[in-house]
GROMACS .gro file of C-alpha atoms in nm:
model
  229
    1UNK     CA    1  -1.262  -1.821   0.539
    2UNK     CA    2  -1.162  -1.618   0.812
    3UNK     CA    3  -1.234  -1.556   1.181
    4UNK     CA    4  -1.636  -1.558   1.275
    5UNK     CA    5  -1.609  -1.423   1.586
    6UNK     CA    6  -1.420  -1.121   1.590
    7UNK     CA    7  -1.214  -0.915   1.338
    8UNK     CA    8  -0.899  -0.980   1.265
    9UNK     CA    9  -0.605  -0.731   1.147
   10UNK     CA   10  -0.325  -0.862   0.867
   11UNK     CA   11  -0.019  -0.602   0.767
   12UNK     CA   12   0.158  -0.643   0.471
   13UNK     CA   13   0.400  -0.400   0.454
   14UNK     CA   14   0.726  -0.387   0.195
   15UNK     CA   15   0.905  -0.170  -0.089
   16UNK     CA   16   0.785  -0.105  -0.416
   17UNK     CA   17   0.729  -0.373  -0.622
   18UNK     CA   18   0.762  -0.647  -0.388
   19UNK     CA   19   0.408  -0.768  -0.461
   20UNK     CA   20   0.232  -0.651  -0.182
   21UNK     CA   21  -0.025  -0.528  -0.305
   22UNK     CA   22  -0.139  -0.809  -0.538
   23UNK     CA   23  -0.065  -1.075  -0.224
   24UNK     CA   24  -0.272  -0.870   0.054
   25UNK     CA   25  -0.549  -0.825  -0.258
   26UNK     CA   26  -0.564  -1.227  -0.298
   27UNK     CA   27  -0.508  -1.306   0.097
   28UNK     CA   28  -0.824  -1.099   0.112
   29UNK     CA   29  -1.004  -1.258  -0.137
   30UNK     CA   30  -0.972  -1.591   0.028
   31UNK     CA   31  -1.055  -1.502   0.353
   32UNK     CA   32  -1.385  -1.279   0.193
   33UNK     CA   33  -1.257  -0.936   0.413
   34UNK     CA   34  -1.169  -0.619   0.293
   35UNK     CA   35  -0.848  -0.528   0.166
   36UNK     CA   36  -0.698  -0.181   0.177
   37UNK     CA   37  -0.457  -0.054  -0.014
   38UNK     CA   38  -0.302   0.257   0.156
   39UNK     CA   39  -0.057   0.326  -0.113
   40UNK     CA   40  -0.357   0.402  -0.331
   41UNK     CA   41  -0.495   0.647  -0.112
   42UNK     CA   42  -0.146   0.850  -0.090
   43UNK     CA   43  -0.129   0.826  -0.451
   44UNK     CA   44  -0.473   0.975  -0.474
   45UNK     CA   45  -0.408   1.275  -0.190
   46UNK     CA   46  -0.102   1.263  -0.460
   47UNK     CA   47  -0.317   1.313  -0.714
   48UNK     CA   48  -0.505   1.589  -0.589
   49UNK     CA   49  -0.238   1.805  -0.431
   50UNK     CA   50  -0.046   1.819  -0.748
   51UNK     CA   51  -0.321   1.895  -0.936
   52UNK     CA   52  -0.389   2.181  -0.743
   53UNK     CA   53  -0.017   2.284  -0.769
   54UNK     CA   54   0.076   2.235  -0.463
   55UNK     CA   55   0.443   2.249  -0.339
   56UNK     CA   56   0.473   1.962  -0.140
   57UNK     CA   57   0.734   2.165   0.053
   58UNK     CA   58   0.430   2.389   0.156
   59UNK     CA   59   0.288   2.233   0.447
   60UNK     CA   60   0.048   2.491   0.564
   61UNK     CA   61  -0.107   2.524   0.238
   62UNK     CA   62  -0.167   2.124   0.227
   63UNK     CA   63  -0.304   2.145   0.578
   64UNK     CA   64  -0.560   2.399   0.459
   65UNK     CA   65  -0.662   2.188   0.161
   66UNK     CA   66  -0.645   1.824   0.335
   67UNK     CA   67  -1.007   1.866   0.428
   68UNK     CA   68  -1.094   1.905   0.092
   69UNK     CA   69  -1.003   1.557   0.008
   70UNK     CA   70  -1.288   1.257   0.024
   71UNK     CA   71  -1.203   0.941  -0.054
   72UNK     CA   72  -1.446   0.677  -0.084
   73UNK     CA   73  -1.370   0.303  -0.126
   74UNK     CA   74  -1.655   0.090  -0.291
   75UNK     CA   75  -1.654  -0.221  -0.491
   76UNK     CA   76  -1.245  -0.196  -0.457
   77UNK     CA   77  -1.252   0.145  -0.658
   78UNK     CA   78  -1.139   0.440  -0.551
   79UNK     CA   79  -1.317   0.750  -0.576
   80UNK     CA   80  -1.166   1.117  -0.532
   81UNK     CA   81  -1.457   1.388  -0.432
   82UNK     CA   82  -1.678   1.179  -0.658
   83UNK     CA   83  -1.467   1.098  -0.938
   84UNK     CA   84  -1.343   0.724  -0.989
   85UNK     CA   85  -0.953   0.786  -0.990
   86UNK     CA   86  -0.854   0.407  -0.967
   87UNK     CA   87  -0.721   0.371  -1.306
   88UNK     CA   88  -0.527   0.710  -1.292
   89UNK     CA   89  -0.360   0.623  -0.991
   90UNK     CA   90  -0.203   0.352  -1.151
   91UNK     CA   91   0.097   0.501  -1.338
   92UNK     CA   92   0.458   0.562  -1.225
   93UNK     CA   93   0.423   0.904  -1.176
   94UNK     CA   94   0.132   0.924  -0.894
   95UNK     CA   95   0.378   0.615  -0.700
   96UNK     CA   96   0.644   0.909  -0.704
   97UNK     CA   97   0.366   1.187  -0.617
   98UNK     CA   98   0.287   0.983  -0.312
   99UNK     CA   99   0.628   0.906  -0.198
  100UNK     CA  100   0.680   1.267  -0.216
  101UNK     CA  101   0.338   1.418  -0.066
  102UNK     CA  102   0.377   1.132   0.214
  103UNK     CA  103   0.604   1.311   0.364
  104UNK     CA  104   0.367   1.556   0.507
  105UNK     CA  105   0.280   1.456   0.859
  106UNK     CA  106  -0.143   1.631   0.753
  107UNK     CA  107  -0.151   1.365   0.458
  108UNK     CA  108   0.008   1.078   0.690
  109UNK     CA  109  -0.246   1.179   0.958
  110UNK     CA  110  -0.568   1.188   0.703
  111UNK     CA  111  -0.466   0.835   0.557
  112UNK     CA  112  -0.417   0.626   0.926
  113UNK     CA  113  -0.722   0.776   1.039
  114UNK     CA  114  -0.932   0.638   0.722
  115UNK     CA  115  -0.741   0.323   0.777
  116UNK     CA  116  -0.791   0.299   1.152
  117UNK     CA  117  -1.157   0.381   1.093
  118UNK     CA  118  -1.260   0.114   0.844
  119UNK     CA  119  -1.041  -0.157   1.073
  120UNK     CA  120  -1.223  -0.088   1.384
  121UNK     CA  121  -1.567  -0.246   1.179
  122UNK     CA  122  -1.398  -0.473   0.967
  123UNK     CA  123  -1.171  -0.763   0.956
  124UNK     CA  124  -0.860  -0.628   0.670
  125UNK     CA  125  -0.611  -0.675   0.510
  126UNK     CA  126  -0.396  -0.366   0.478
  127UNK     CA  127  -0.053  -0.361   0.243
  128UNK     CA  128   0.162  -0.017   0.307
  129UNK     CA  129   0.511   0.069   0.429
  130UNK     CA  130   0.428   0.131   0.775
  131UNK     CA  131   0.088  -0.033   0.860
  132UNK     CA  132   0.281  -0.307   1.088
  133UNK     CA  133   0.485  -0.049   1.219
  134UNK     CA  134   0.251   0.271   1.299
  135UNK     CA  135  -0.115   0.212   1.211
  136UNK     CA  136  -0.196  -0.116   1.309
  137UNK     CA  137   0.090  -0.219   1.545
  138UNK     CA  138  -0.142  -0.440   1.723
  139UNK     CA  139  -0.215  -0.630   1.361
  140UNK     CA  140  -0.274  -0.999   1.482
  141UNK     CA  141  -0.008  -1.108   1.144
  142UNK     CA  142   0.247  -0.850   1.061
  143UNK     CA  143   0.423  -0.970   0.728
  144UNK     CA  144   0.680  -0.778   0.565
  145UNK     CA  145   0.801  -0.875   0.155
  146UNK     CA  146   1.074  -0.808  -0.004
  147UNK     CA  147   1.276  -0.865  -0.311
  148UNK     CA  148   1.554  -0.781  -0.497
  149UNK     CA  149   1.550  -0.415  -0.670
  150UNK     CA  150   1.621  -0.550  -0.999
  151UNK     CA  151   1.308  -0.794  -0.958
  152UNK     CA  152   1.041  -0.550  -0.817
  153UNK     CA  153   1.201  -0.301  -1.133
  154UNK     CA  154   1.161  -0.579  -1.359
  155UNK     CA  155   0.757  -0.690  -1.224
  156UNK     CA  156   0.689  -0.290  -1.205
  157UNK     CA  157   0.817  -0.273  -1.579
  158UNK     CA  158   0.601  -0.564  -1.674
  159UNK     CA  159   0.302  -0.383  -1.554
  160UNK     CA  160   0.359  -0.090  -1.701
  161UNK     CA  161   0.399  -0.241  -2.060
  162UNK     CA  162   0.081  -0.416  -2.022
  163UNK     CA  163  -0.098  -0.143  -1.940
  164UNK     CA  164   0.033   0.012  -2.246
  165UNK     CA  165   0.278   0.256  -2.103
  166UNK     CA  166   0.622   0.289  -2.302
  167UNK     CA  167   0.884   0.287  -2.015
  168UNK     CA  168   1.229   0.161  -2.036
  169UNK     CA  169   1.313  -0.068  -1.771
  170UNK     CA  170   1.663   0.130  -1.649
  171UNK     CA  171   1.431   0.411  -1.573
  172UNK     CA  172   1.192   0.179  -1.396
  173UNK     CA  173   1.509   0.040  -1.187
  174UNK     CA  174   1.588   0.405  -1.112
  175UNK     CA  175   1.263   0.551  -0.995
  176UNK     CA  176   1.199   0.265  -0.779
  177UNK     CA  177   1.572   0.266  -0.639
  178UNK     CA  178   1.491   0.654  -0.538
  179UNK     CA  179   1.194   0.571  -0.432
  180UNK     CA  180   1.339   0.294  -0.160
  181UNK     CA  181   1.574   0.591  -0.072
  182UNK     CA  182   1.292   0.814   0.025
  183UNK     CA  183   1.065   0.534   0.194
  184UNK     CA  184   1.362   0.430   0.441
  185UNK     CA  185   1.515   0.748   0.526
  186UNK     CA  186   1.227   1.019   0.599
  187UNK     CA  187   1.174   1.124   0.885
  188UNK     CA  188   0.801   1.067   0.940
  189UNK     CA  189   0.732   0.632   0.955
  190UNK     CA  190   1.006   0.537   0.735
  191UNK     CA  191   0.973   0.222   0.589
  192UNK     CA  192   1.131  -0.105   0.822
  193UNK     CA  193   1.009  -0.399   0.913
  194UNK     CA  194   0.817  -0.435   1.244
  195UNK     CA  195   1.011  -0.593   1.502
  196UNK     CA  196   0.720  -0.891   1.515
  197UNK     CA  197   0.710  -0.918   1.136
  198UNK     CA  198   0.751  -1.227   0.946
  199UNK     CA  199   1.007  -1.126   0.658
  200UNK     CA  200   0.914  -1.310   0.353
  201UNK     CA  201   1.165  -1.287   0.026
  202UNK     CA  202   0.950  -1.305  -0.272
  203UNK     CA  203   1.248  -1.270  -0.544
  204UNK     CA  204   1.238  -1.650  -0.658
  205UNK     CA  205   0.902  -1.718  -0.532
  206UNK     CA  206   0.536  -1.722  -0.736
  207UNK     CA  207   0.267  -1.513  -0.621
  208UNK     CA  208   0.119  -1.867  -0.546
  209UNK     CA  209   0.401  -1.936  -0.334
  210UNK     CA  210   0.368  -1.667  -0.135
  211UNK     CA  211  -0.002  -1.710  -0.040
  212UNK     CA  212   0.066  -2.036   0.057
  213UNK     CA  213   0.314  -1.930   0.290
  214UNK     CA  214   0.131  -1.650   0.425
  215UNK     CA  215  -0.200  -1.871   0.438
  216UNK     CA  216  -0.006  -2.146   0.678
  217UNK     CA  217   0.116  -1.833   0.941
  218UNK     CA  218  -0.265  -1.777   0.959
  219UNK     CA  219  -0.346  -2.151   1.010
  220UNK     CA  220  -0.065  -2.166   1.249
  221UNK     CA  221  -0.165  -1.849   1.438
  222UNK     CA  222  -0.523  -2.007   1.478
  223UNK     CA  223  -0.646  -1.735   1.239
  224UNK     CA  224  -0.779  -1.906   0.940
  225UNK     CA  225  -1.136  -2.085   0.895
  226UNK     CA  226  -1.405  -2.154   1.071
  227UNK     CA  227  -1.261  -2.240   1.481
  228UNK     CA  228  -1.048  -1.924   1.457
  229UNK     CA  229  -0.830  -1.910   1.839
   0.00000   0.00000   0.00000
């Protein structure tokens, strides 16, 4: 259970396939607060933007149709301009749409702002590549996973089969190995750890063994149960 008496801010940040996203889901969970995942909403302004067949190289054109965009979270589904988009987010082509599209300083600007909105009312766990870094710096637990790229390929593969996709994991270890490349080196909030951020290694480590981990920071920060510091 987490803090009573005042909201408190967790960052998960980390690479594709490092398991962010299912660790800051289940850190939520136990501490009943609400977990964003901002990788979801690029993938959705993703979505959109390529559906409208949009160059992502034509920034003026995605400024103009930003506005367009609402996203509304409820019951941890995601809903584009009305429509529930959370299942076709999922696939390996709208992580690529959003590495590309997040590029654009309008579709960085539209996602912290949602993010920074729903924080200020709400205790959250947020998983990204730059929520430690630039939109929550002042998290109270920055945590940043990684793992090797053949692991995160082989977990992303994984998922992808069970969702009944037919992918072949060398093109799995590819996209997400291009995908690292554009997270770290653009120039708008490239992915890196926060200077504060507890650097966890998930390679050889469960999912369980990472909660635990992450669940003792919060106990040692004075952030978990009831007498929260």
């Amino acid at each position: 259970m987490a803090c009573k008496n005042h909201t408190i801010k967790i960052a998960i940040d980390g690479p594709a396939g490092s398991g962010k996203s299912t660790v800051a889901q289940k850190i939520a969970d136990l501490l009943g607060i609400f977990y964003l995942n901002s990788g979801a909403l690029y993938r959705i302004i993703g979505y959109y933007l390529d559906n409208q067949q949009i160059n992502p190289e034509d920034s003026k054109t995605i400024m103009n149709k930003i506005d367009d965009i609402e996203i509304v979270i409820k019951n941890n589904k995601y809903y584009l301009n009305g429509e529930d988009v959370s299942n076709k987010i999922k696939n390996a082509k709208s992580g690529m749409l959003a590495s590309i599209y997040s590029k654009n300083a309008a579709v960085r600007e539209k996602v912290n702002h949602l993010i920074k909105e729903i924080s200020k009312k709400n205790s959250v766990v947020v998983d990204g590549r730059d929520i430690g870094t630039e939109v929550l710096p002042n998290s109270d637990i920055k945590i940043f996973l990684t793992a090797s790229l053949e692991e995160r390929a082989r977990r992303r593969w994984k998922e992808l089969k069970e969702r009944g996709e037919n992918v072949s994991y060398q093109d799995i270890l590819k996209e997400i190995e291009e995908r690292d490349k554009a997270d770290s080196t653009r120039n708008i909030s490239p992915l890196r750890p926060a200077e504060d951020a507890i650097i966890i290694d998930t390679t050889n480590k469960t999912i369980e063994d990472v909660i635990q981990e992450i669940v003792n920071i919060l106990k040692e920060k004075g952030l978990y149960g009831n007498t929260c510091s």
